[in-house]
PDB file of C-alpha atoms in Angstrom:
ATOM      1  CA  MET F1438     -38.043  38.058 -12.352  1.00  0.00           C
ATOM      2  CA  ALA F1439     -35.106  37.625 -10.066  1.00  0.00           C
ATOM      3  CA  ALA F1440     -34.074  34.355 -11.510  1.00  0.00           C
ATOM      4  CA  VAL F1441     -34.472  35.836 -15.008  1.00  0.00           C
ATOM      5  CA  GLN F1442     -32.245  38.761 -13.943  1.00  0.00           C
ATOM      6  CA  ARG F1443     -29.556  36.622 -12.310  1.00  0.00           C
ATOM      7  CA  LEU F1444     -29.211  34.501 -15.415  1.00  0.00           C
ATOM      8  CA  LEU F1445     -29.084  37.162 -17.926  1.00  0.00           C
ATOM      9  CA  ARG F1446     -26.398  39.128 -15.828  1.00  0.00           C
ATOM     10  CA  ALA F1447     -24.441  35.738 -15.847  1.00  0.00           C
ATOM     11  CA  ALA F1448     -25.251  35.051 -19.354  1.00  0.00           C
ATOM     12  CA  ALA F1449     -23.794  38.423 -20.634  1.00  0.00           C
ATOM     13  CA  SER F1450     -20.429  37.566 -18.906  1.00  0.00           C
ATOM     14  CA  SER F1451     -20.238  34.240 -20.602  1.00  0.00           C
ATOM     15  CA  SER F1452     -18.980  33.793 -24.000  1.00  0.00           C
ATOM     16  CA  THR F1453     -21.007  32.457 -26.765  1.00  0.00           C
ATOM     17  CA  SER F1454     -18.321  29.772 -27.542  1.00  0.00           C
ATOM     18  CA  SER F1455     -18.531  28.266 -24.161  1.00  0.00           C
ATOM     19  CA  VAL F1456     -22.289  27.945 -24.415  1.00  0.00           C
ATOM     20  CA  ALA F1457     -22.079  26.361 -27.775  1.00  0.00           C
ATOM     21  CA  ALA F1458     -19.492  23.956 -26.693  1.00  0.00           C
ATOM     22  CA  GLY F1459     -21.569  23.021 -23.604  1.00  0.00           C
ATOM     23  CA  ARG F1460     -24.539  22.209 -26.069  1.00  0.00           C
ATOM     24  CA  ARG F1461     -22.371  20.195 -28.279  1.00  0.00           C
ATOM     25  CA  ARG F1462     -21.035  18.081 -25.399  1.00  0.00           C
ATOM     26  CA  MET F1463     -24.687  17.565 -24.211  1.00  0.00           C
ATOM     27  CA  ALA F1464     -25.670  16.700 -27.615  1.00  0.00           C
ATOM     28  CA  THR F1465     -23.016  14.093 -28.350  1.00  0.00           C
ATOM     29  CA  SER F1466     -23.228  12.490 -24.785  1.00  0.00           C
ATOM     30  CA  LEU F1467     -27.108  12.251 -24.387  1.00  0.00           C
ATOM     31  CA  ALA F1468     -29.810  10.927 -26.325  1.00  0.00           C
ATOM     32  CA  PRO F1469     -32.393  13.348 -27.948  1.00  0.00           C
ATOM     33  CA  GLU F1470     -34.950  13.030 -25.196  1.00  0.00           C
ATOM     34  CA  GLN F1471     -32.485  13.452 -22.478  1.00  0.00           C
ATOM     35  CA  VAL F1472     -31.089  16.513 -24.223  1.00  0.00           C
ATOM     36  CA  THR F1473     -34.394  18.106 -24.071  1.00  0.00           C
ATOM     37  CA  ALA F1474     -34.871  17.364 -20.507  1.00  0.00           C
ATOM     38  CA  ALA F1475     -31.441  18.647 -19.510  1.00  0.00           C
ATOM     39  CA  ALA F1476     -31.657  21.877 -21.691  1.00  0.00           C
ATOM     40  CA  PRO F1477     -32.628  24.357 -18.867  1.00  0.00           C
ATOM     41  CA  ALA F1478     -29.458  23.496 -16.990  1.00  0.00           C
ATOM     42  CA  PHE F1479     -27.173  25.967 -18.596  1.00  0.00           C
ATOM     43  CA  PRO F1480     -23.716  26.161 -16.898  1.00  0.00           C
ATOM     44  CA  PHE F1481     -24.564  29.665 -15.512  1.00  0.00           C
ATOM     45  CA  ALA F1482     -28.110  28.793 -14.376  1.00  0.00           C
ATOM     46  CA  GLY F1483     -26.859  27.434 -11.043  1.00  0.00           C
ATOM     47  CA  ALA F1484     -28.592  26.087  -8.062  1.00  0.00           C
ATOM     48  CA  GLU F1485     -30.252  29.449  -7.237  1.00  0.00           C
ATOM     49  CA  ARG F1486     -32.690  29.271 -10.305  1.00  0.00           C
ATOM     50  CA  ARG F1487     -36.491  29.164  -9.031  1.00  0.00           C
ATOM     51  CA  ARG F1488     -39.492  29.160 -11.106  1.00  0.00           C
ATOM     52  CA  ARG F1489     -42.676  30.809  -9.593  1.00  0.00           C
ATOM     53  CA  PRO F1490     -45.871  29.016 -10.328  1.00  0.00           C
ATOM     54  CA  ALA F1491     -48.319  30.747 -12.647  1.00  0.00           C
ATOM     55  CA  HIS F1492     -50.792  31.220  -9.724  1.00  0.00           C
ATOM     56  CA  GLU F1493     -48.306  33.159  -7.707  1.00  0.00           C
ATOM     57  CA  ARG F1494     -47.478  35.675 -10.476  1.00  0.00           C
ATOM     58  CA  ASN F1495     -48.867  37.607 -13.411  1.00  0.00           C
ATOM     59  CA  VAL F1496     -48.600  36.464 -17.011  1.00  0.00           C
ATOM     60  CA  GLN F1497     -45.380  36.114 -18.678  1.00  0.00           C
ATOM     61  CA  TRP F1498     -45.636  36.793 -22.524  1.00  0.00           C
ATOM     62  CA  VAL F1499     -43.477  37.346 -25.379  1.00  0.00           C
ATOM     63  CA  PHE F1500     -44.298  39.391 -28.448  1.00  0.00           C
ATOM     64  CA  LEU F1501     -42.828  38.280 -31.764  1.00  0.00           C
ATOM     65  CA  GLY F1502     -43.075  40.070 -35.016  1.00  0.00           C
ATOM     66  CA  CYS F1503     -41.282  41.937 -37.791  1.00  0.00           C
ATOM     67  CA  PRO F1504     -39.823  45.351 -36.720  1.00  0.00           C
ATOM     68  CA  GLY F1505     -42.524  47.991 -37.329  1.00  0.00           C
ATOM     69  CA  VAL F1506     -45.324  45.500 -37.158  1.00  0.00           C
ATOM     70  CA  GLY F1507     -46.729  47.114 -34.035  1.00  0.00           C
ATOM     71  CA  LYS F1508     -45.422  44.898 -31.230  1.00  0.00           C
ATOM     72  CA  GLY F1509     -44.793  47.801 -29.069  1.00  0.00           C
ATOM     73  CA  THR F1510     -48.427  49.290 -29.546  1.00  0.00           C
ATOM     74  CA  TYR F1511     -50.265  46.221 -28.621  1.00  0.00           C
ATOM     75  CA  ALA F1512     -47.945  44.970 -25.896  1.00  0.00           C
ATOM     76  CA  SER F1513     -48.144  48.336 -24.214  1.00  0.00           C
ATOM     77  CA  ARG F1514     -51.953  48.225 -24.417  1.00  0.00           C
ATOM     78  CA  LEU F1515     -51.980  44.827 -22.913  1.00  0.00           C
ATOM     79  CA  SER F1516     -49.332  45.797 -20.339  1.00  0.00           C
ATOM     80  CA  ARG F1517     -51.991  48.488 -18.968  1.00  0.00           C
ATOM     81  CA  LEU F1518     -54.870  46.200 -19.075  1.00  0.00           C
ATOM     82  CA  LEU F1519     -53.023  43.300 -17.179  1.00  0.00           C
ATOM     83  CA  GLY F1520     -50.951  45.605 -14.883  1.00  0.00           C
ATOM     84  CA  VAL F1521     -47.735  43.991 -15.996  1.00  0.00           C
ATOM     85  CA  PRO F1522     -44.430  45.712 -17.182  1.00  0.00           C
ATOM     86  CA  HIS F1523     -43.955  46.013 -21.027  1.00  0.00           C
ATOM     87  CA  ILE F1524     -40.413  45.657 -21.484  1.00  0.00           C
ATOM     88  CA  ALA F1525     -39.331  46.514 -25.075  1.00  0.00           C
ATOM     89  CA  THR F1526     -35.539  46.005 -26.026  1.00  0.00           C
ATOM     90  CA  GLY F1527     -35.953  48.505 -28.876  1.00  0.00           C
ATOM     91  CA  ASP F1528     -36.691  51.229 -26.132  1.00  0.00           C
ATOM     92  CA  LEU F1529     -33.852  49.958 -24.068  1.00  0.00           C
ATOM     93  CA  VAL F1530     -31.686  50.377 -27.003  1.00  0.00           C
ATOM     94  CA  ARG F1531     -32.715  53.932 -27.874  1.00  0.00           C
ATOM     95  CA  ASP F1532     -32.325  54.831 -24.107  1.00  0.00           C
ATOM     96  CA  GLU F1533     -28.834  53.679 -24.319  1.00  0.00           C
ATOM     97  CA  LEU F1534     -28.145  55.443 -27.631  1.00  0.00           C
ATOM     98  CA  ALA F1535     -29.403  58.610 -25.947  1.00  0.00           C
ATOM     99  CA  SER F1536     -27.009  58.339 -23.192  1.00  0.00           C
ATOM    100  CA  THR F1537     -23.236  58.483 -22.935  1.00  0.00           C
ATOM    101  CA  GLY F1538     -22.779  54.901 -21.839  1.00  0.00           C
ATOM    102  CA  PRO F1539     -19.952  52.695 -23.220  1.00  0.00           C
ATOM    103  CA  ASP F1540     -22.185  50.922 -25.583  1.00  0.00           C
ATOM    104  CA  ALA F1541     -23.778  54.164 -27.334  1.00  0.00           C
ATOM    105  CA  VAL F1542     -21.264  54.783 -30.176  1.00  0.00           C
ATOM    106  CA  GLN F1543     -21.136  50.826 -31.128  1.00  0.00           C
ATOM    107  CA  LEU F1544     -24.891  50.777 -30.841  1.00  0.00           C
ATOM    108  CA  LYS F1545     -25.421  53.786 -33.319  1.00  0.00           C
ATOM    109  CA  GLU F1546     -23.257  52.134 -35.829  1.00  0.00           C
ATOM    110  CA  ILE F1547     -25.250  48.900 -35.490  1.00  0.00           C
ATOM    111  CA  VAL F1548     -28.790  50.498 -35.643  1.00  0.00           C
ATOM    112  CA  ASN F1549     -28.099  52.960 -38.483  1.00  0.00           C
ATOM    113  CA  GLN F1550     -26.884  50.120 -40.625  1.00  0.00           C
ATOM    114  CA  GLY F1551     -30.040  48.063 -39.935  1.00  0.00           C
ATOM    115  CA  LYS F1552     -28.295  45.264 -38.251  1.00  0.00           C
ATOM    116  CA  LEU F1553     -29.572  43.245 -35.304  1.00  0.00           C
ATOM    117  CA  VAL F1554     -27.861  44.061 -31.893  1.00  0.00           C
ATOM    118  CA  SER F1555     -25.740  41.286 -30.423  1.00  0.00           C
ATOM    119  CA  ASP F1556     -27.141  38.977 -27.897  1.00  0.00           C
ATOM    120  CA  GLU F1557     -24.619  40.175 -25.374  1.00  0.00           C
ATOM    121  CA  ILE F1558     -25.372  43.908 -25.708  1.00  0.00           C
ATOM    122  CA  ILE F1559     -29.268  43.124 -25.574  1.00  0.00           C
ATOM    123  CA  ILE F1560     -28.742  40.826 -22.474  1.00  0.00           C
ATOM    124  CA  ASN F1561     -26.891  43.429 -20.569  1.00  0.00           C
ATOM    125  CA  LEU F1562     -29.607  45.910 -21.174  1.00  0.00           C
ATOM    126  CA  LEU F1563     -32.327  43.652 -20.368  1.00  0.00           C
ATOM    127  CA  SER F1564     -30.487  42.615 -17.138  1.00  0.00           C
ATOM    128  CA  LYS F1565     -30.391  46.317 -16.056  1.00  0.00           C
ATOM    129  CA  ARG F1566     -34.078  46.776 -16.662  1.00  0.00           C
ATOM    130  CA  LEU F1567     -35.128  43.567 -14.887  1.00  0.00           C
ATOM    131  CA  ARG F1568     -32.887  44.460 -11.888  1.00  0.00           C
ATOM    132  CA  LYS F1569     -34.666  47.902 -11.714  1.00  0.00           C
ATOM    133  CA  GLY F1570     -38.020  45.915 -11.787  1.00  0.00           C
ATOM    134  CA  GLU F1571     -37.191  43.684  -9.216  1.00  0.00           C
ATOM    135  CA  GLU F1572     -36.227  46.469  -6.940  1.00  0.00           C
ATOM    136  CA  LYS F1573     -40.026  48.065  -7.528  1.00  0.00           C
ATOM    137  CA  GLY F1574     -41.495  44.778  -6.994  1.00  0.00           C
ATOM    138  CA  GLU F1575     -42.688  44.091 -10.418  1.00  0.00           C
ATOM    139  CA  SER F1576     -44.390  40.575 -11.208  1.00  0.00           C
ATOM    140  CA  GLY F1577     -44.915  39.372 -14.710  1.00  0.00           C
ATOM    141  CA  PHE F1578     -43.901  40.816 -17.878  1.00  0.00           C
ATOM    142  CA  ILE F1579     -44.501  41.253 -21.694  1.00  0.00           C
ATOM    143  CA  LEU F1580     -41.292  40.986 -23.485  1.00  0.00           C
ATOM    144  CA  ASP F1581     -41.204  42.911 -26.854  1.00  0.00           C
ATOM    145  CA  GLY F1582     -38.207  42.330 -29.114  1.00  0.00           C
ATOM    146  CA  PHE F1583     -36.733  39.525 -26.882  1.00  0.00           C
ATOM    147  CA  PRO F1584     -35.748  36.770 -27.675  1.00  0.00           C
ATOM    148  CA  ARG F1585     -34.730  37.337 -31.250  1.00  0.00           C
ATOM    149  CA  THR F1586     -32.314  34.203 -31.492  1.00  0.00           C
ATOM    150  CA  VAL F1587     -32.556  30.654 -30.229  1.00  0.00           C
ATOM    151  CA  ASN F1588     -29.755  31.182 -27.840  1.00  0.00           C
ATOM    152  CA  GLN F1589     -31.775  34.123 -26.346  1.00  0.00           C
ATOM    153  CA  ALA F1590     -34.887  31.727 -26.189  1.00  0.00           C
ATOM    154  CA  GLU F1591     -32.809  29.114 -24.462  1.00  0.00           C
ATOM    155  CA  ILE F1592     -31.429  31.343 -21.825  1.00  0.00           C
ATOM    156  CA  LEU F1593     -34.941  32.695 -20.955  1.00  0.00           C
ATOM    157  CA  ASP F1594     -36.523  29.265 -21.126  1.00  0.00           C
ATOM    158  CA  GLY F1595     -33.681  27.960 -18.684  1.00  0.00           C
ATOM    159  CA  VAL F1596     -34.965  29.870 -15.769  1.00  0.00           C
ATOM    160  CA  THR F1597     -38.426  31.105 -16.156  1.00  0.00           C
ATOM    161  CA  ASP F1598     -41.796  29.785 -17.732  1.00  0.00           C
ATOM    162  CA  ILE F1599     -43.004  31.635 -20.736  1.00  0.00           C
ATOM    163  CA  ASP F1600     -46.774  31.232 -20.852  1.00  0.00           C
ATOM    164  CA  MET F1601     -47.416  32.329 -24.228  1.00  0.00           C
ATOM    165  CA  VAL F1602     -45.858  33.844 -27.396  1.00  0.00           C
ATOM    166  CA  VAL F1603     -48.082  36.223 -29.588  1.00  0.00           C
ATOM    167  CA  ASN F1604     -46.550  36.352 -33.216  1.00  0.00           C
ATOM    168  CA  LEU F1605     -47.911  39.378 -35.042  1.00  0.00           C
ATOM    169  CA  LYS F1606     -48.060  39.096 -38.798  1.00  0.00           C
ATOM    170  CA  LEU F1607     -48.415  41.722 -41.424  1.00  0.00           C
ATOM    171  CA  ARG F1608     -47.490  41.864 -45.100  1.00  0.00           C
ATOM    172  CA  GLU F1609     -43.989  43.321 -45.737  1.00  0.00           C
ATOM    173  CA  ASP F1610     -44.900  46.070 -48.120  1.00  0.00           C
ATOM    174  CA  ILE F1611     -47.344  47.524 -45.509  1.00  0.00           C
ATOM    175  CA  ILE F1612     -44.673  47.311 -42.795  1.00  0.00           C
ATOM    176  CA  VAL F1613     -42.362  49.313 -45.126  1.00  0.00           C
ATOM    177  CA  GLN F1614     -45.018  51.907 -45.556  1.00  0.00           C
ATOM    178  CA  LYS F1615     -45.689  52.079 -41.823  1.00  0.00           C
ATOM    179  CA  CYS F1616     -41.909  52.599 -41.035  1.00  0.00           C
ATOM    180  CA  LEU F1617     -41.323  55.137 -43.624  1.00  0.00           C
ATOM    181  CA  GLY F1618     -44.260  57.145 -42.057  1.00  0.00           C
ATOM    182  CA  ARG F1619     -43.037  56.937 -38.456  1.00  0.00           C
ATOM    183  CA  ARG F1620     -42.353  60.408 -36.804  1.00  0.00           C
ATOM    184  CA  ILE F1621     -41.343  61.556 -33.192  1.00  0.00           C
ATOM    185  CA  CYS F1622     -41.937  64.866 -31.781  1.00  0.00           C
ATOM    186  CA  SER F1623     -38.586  66.620 -30.371  1.00  0.00           C
ATOM    187  CA  GLN F1624     -40.402  68.335 -27.964  1.00  0.00           C
ATOM    188  CA  CYS F1625     -42.871  65.988 -26.168  1.00  0.00           C
ATOM    189  CA  GLY F1626     -41.417  62.643 -27.347  1.00  0.00           C
ATOM    190  CA  LYS F1627     -44.523  61.211 -28.433  1.00  0.00           C
ATOM    191  CA  ASN F1628     -44.698  58.827 -31.623  1.00  0.00           C
ATOM    192  CA  PHE F1629     -46.819  59.466 -34.534  1.00  0.00           C
ATOM    193  CA  ASN F1630     -47.319  58.030 -38.192  1.00  0.00           C
ATOM    194  CA  LEU F1631     -48.043  59.999 -41.233  1.00  0.00           C
ATOM    195  CA  ALA F1632     -48.764  57.139 -43.484  1.00  0.00           C
ATOM    196  CA  CYS F1633     -52.240  56.586 -44.608  1.00  0.00           C
ATOM    197  CA  ILE F1634     -52.379  52.868 -45.789  1.00  0.00           C
ATOM    198  CA  ASP F1635     -55.261  51.814 -47.940  1.00  0.00           C
ATOM    199  CA  VAL F1636     -54.586  48.375 -49.739  1.00  0.00           C
ATOM    200  CA  LYS F1637     -57.197  46.816 -52.030  1.00  0.00           C
ATOM    201  CA  ALA F1638     -57.797  43.165 -51.766  1.00  0.00           C
ATOM    202  CA  GLU F1639     -55.958  41.355 -54.421  1.00  0.00           C
ATOM    203  CA  ASN F1640     -54.324  37.888 -55.129  1.00  0.00           C
ATOM    204  CA  GLY F1641     -56.574  36.291 -52.509  1.00  0.00           C
ATOM    205  CA  LEU F1642     -55.173  38.718 -49.954  1.00  0.00           C
ATOM    206  CA  PRO F1643     -57.674  40.794 -47.948  1.00  0.00           C
ATOM    207  CA  PRO F1644     -57.750  44.581 -48.097  1.00  0.00           C
ATOM    208  CA  ILE F1645     -55.994  46.453 -45.101  1.00  0.00           C
ATOM    209  CA  TYR F1646     -56.741  50.091 -44.180  1.00  0.00           C
ATOM    210  CA  MET F1647     -54.405  51.790 -41.366  1.00  0.00           C
ATOM    211  CA  SER F1648     -55.356  55.630 -40.806  1.00  0.00           C
ATOM    212  CA  PRO F1649     -52.526  57.703 -40.023  1.00  0.00           C
ATOM    213  CA  LEU F1650     -51.729  58.802 -36.471  1.00  0.00           C
ATOM    214  CA  LEU F1651     -51.381  62.573 -37.026  1.00  0.00           C
ATOM    215  CA  PRO F1652     -49.798  64.943 -34.307  1.00  0.00           C
ATOM    216  CA  PRO F1653     -51.433  67.980 -33.069  1.00  0.00           C
ATOM    217  CA  ASN F1654     -50.630  71.390 -34.667  1.00  0.00           C
ATOM    218  CA  ASN F1655     -48.136  72.186 -31.892  1.00  0.00           C
ATOM    219  CA  CYS F1656     -46.007  69.254 -32.784  1.00  0.00           C
ATOM    220  CA  MET F1657     -46.382  69.374 -36.478  1.00  0.00           C
ATOM    221  CA  SER F1658     -43.298  71.545 -36.988  1.00  0.00           C
ATOM    222  CA  LYS F1659     -41.175  69.617 -34.525  1.00  0.00           C
ATOM    223  CA  LEU F1660     -41.294  66.066 -36.169  1.00  0.00           C
ATOM    224  CA  LEU F1661     -38.135  64.019 -36.547  1.00  0.00           C
ATOM    225  CA  THR F1662     -37.683  60.913 -38.561  1.00  0.00           C
ATOM    226  CA  ARG F1663     -35.670  57.994 -36.896  1.00  0.00           C
ATOM    227  CA  ASP F1664     -32.192  57.642 -38.598  1.00  0.00           C
ATOM    228  CA  ASP F1665     -32.970  54.122 -39.206  1.00  0.00           C
ATOM    229  CA  ASP F1666     -36.316  54.774 -40.901  1.00  0.00           C
ATOM    230  CA  THR F1667     -35.072  54.652 -44.588  1.00  0.00           C
ATOM    231  CA  GLU F1668     -36.219  52.185 -47.077  1.00  0.00           C
ATOM    232  CA  GLU F1669     -32.956  50.459 -47.504  1.00  0.00           C
ATOM    233  CA  VAL F1670     -32.416  50.126 -43.819  1.00  0.00           C
ATOM    234  CA  VAL F1671     -36.071  48.976 -43.191  1.00  0.00           C
ATOM    235  CA  ARG F1672     -35.947  46.308 -45.833  1.00  0.00           C
ATOM    236  CA  ASN F1673     -32.577  45.091 -44.446  1.00  0.00           C
ATOM    237  CA  ARG F1674     -33.826  45.001 -41.189  1.00  0.00           C
ATOM    238  CA  LEU F1675     -36.722  42.912 -42.310  1.00  0.00           C
ATOM    239  CA  ARG F1676     -34.522  40.459 -44.205  1.00  0.00           C
ATOM    240  CA  ILE F1677     -32.290  39.709 -41.242  1.00  0.00           C
ATOM    241  CA  TYR F1678     -35.194  39.448 -38.913  1.00  0.00           C
ATOM    242  CA  ASN F1679     -36.984  37.015 -41.317  1.00  0.00           C
ATOM    243  CA  GLU F1680     -33.669  34.888 -41.524  1.00  0.00           C
ATOM    244  CA  MET F1681     -33.440  34.747 -37.773  1.00  0.00           C
ATOM    245  CA  SER F1682     -36.964  34.626 -36.508  1.00  0.00           C
ATOM    246  CA  GLN F1683     -38.117  31.281 -37.984  1.00  0.00           C
ATOM    247  CA  PRO F1684     -35.924  29.134 -35.651  1.00  0.00           C
ATOM    248  CA  VAL F1685     -37.218  31.124 -32.627  1.00  0.00           C
ATOM    249  CA  GLU F1686     -41.035  30.656 -33.871  1.00  0.00           C
ATOM    250  CA  ASP F1687     -40.062  26.920 -34.261  1.00  0.00           C
ATOM    251  CA  PHE F1688     -38.520  26.791 -30.743  1.00  0.00           C
ATOM    252  CA  TYR F1689     -41.763  27.996 -29.217  1.00  0.00           C
ATOM    253  CA  GLN F1690     -44.177  26.099 -31.751  1.00  0.00           C
ATOM    254  CA  LYS F1691     -42.664  22.922 -30.558  1.00  0.00           C
ATOM    255  CA  GLN F1692     -43.686  23.835 -26.959  1.00  0.00           C
ATOM    256  CA  GLY F1693     -47.317  24.590 -28.150  1.00  0.00           C
ATOM    257  CA  LYS F1694     -47.054  28.213 -26.773  1.00  0.00           C
ATOM    258  CA  VAL F1695     -47.263  30.397 -30.188  1.00  0.00           C
ATOM    259  CA  LEU F1696     -50.488  32.267 -30.989  1.00  0.00           C
ATOM    260  CA  GLU F1697     -50.381  33.479 -34.649  1.00  0.00           C
ATOM    261  CA  PHE F1698     -52.338  36.776 -35.303  1.00  0.00           C
ATOM    262  CA  ASP F1699     -52.549  38.448 -38.644  1.00  0.00           C
ATOM    263  CA  LEU F1700     -53.336  42.181 -38.159  1.00  0.00           C
ATOM    264  CA  PRO F1701     -56.473  42.818 -40.181  1.00  0.00           C
ATOM    265  CA  GLY F1702     -55.737  46.767 -40.049  1.00  0.00           C
ATOM    266  CA  GLY F1703     -54.960  49.313 -37.737  1.00  0.00           C
ATOM    267  CA  ILE F1704     -55.684  49.690 -34.072  1.00  0.00           C
ATOM    268  CA  PRO F1705     -59.485  50.084 -34.266  1.00  0.00           C
ATOM    269  CA  GLU F1706     -59.707  46.736 -36.255  1.00  0.00           C
ATOM    270  CA  SER F1707     -57.021  44.806 -34.743  1.00  0.00           C
ATOM    271  CA  TRP F1708     -57.383  45.576 -31.011  1.00  0.00           C
ATOM    272  CA  PRO F1709     -60.725  44.109 -30.603  1.00  0.00           C
ATOM    273  CA  LYS F1710     -59.991  40.989 -32.421  1.00  0.00           C
ATOM    274  CA  LEU F1711     -56.853  40.513 -30.472  1.00  0.00           C
ATOM    275  CA  LEU F1712     -58.656  40.774 -27.172  1.00  0.00           C
ATOM    276  CA  ASP F1713     -61.196  38.262 -28.425  1.00  0.00           C
ATOM    277  CA  VAL F1714     -58.577  35.671 -29.264  1.00  0.00           C
ATOM    278  CA  LEU F1715     -56.818  36.187 -25.895  1.00  0.00           C
ATOM    279  CA  ASN F1716     -60.263  36.059 -24.140  1.00  0.00           C
ATOM    280  CA  LEU F1717     -59.859  39.338 -22.572  1.00  0.00           C
ATOM    281  CA  GLU F1718     -62.039  42.505 -22.203  1.00  0.00           C
ATOM    282  CA  ASP F1719     -61.065  46.014 -22.080  1.00  0.00           C
ATOM    283  CA  GLN F1720     -63.461  47.844 -19.800  1.00  0.00           C
ATOM    284  CA  GLN F1721     -62.384  51.142 -20.662  1.00  0.00           C
ATOM    285  CA  GLU F1722     -62.956  50.766 -24.311  1.00  0.00           C
ATOM    286  CA  MET F1723     -66.369  49.189 -23.683  1.00  0.00           C
ATOM    287  CA  LYS F1724     -67.334  52.120 -21.805  1.00  0.00           C
ATOM    288  CA  LEU F1725     -66.105  54.476 -24.543  1.00  0.00           C
ATOM    289  CA  ALA F1726     -68.032  52.340 -27.163  1.00  0.00           C
ATOM    290  CA  ALA F1727     -71.394  52.658 -25.193  1.00  0.00           C
ATOM    291  CA  ALA F1728     -71.019  56.498 -24.385  1.00  0.00           C
TER     292      ALA F1728
END
């Protein structure tokens, strides 16, 4: 964690142009296999970079998937199950938006337009979060929403080992319905979803059912819709993500680290199957099922 934090802090102060220029110099002076071997040695990694062997730390996973697919839901559940921090860049951005920090105004404009937040801002926010975790003695992580670009993936890969990348998949029309149904309680801060998704099987695609996550009565009158949860913004966000995500997926596919997981439905249908492919057991869920 310390190495990641140091690199991200340094990366935030380095211009994108200098990184690109460094890569071009390596690419023109080295053979392909040499470029691959030298890739972790970014100019801002430095001699202090240190990787902890897997047996000395907790899991270090990345969750990929379109905005609204449910990365946060499943990453947070696995975080509790495995005892590692769930670090969601979306939450970091929302926390910054709610603050009076210097990036809040710029962030609000970017988010409301459905654009992706720049590498520099994300790296700065993640750097601060990792620093806090380091001070608390955290080990391992599940990253949700990072990396979103190959540049971010290379920065991360330069100083730490990612054990696995879980890529969640869901049809776009269903993601749009999910996003439009999202609500947050202005009083307790909990998230709910009013959408009841019941899609029949057609054109070779399986049926999908996702029940709504309804709030209690005392929250019903206090529900708010996120500013960026409009159909236009959601579809634009999905378009941008799809354009940028494929290179990141390819980056990790070449390393043999990607687990593709097609969500078969809501949490009751998807959670047990995800645990099965990860070869994990949720003892709490098993106790509830046996009760």
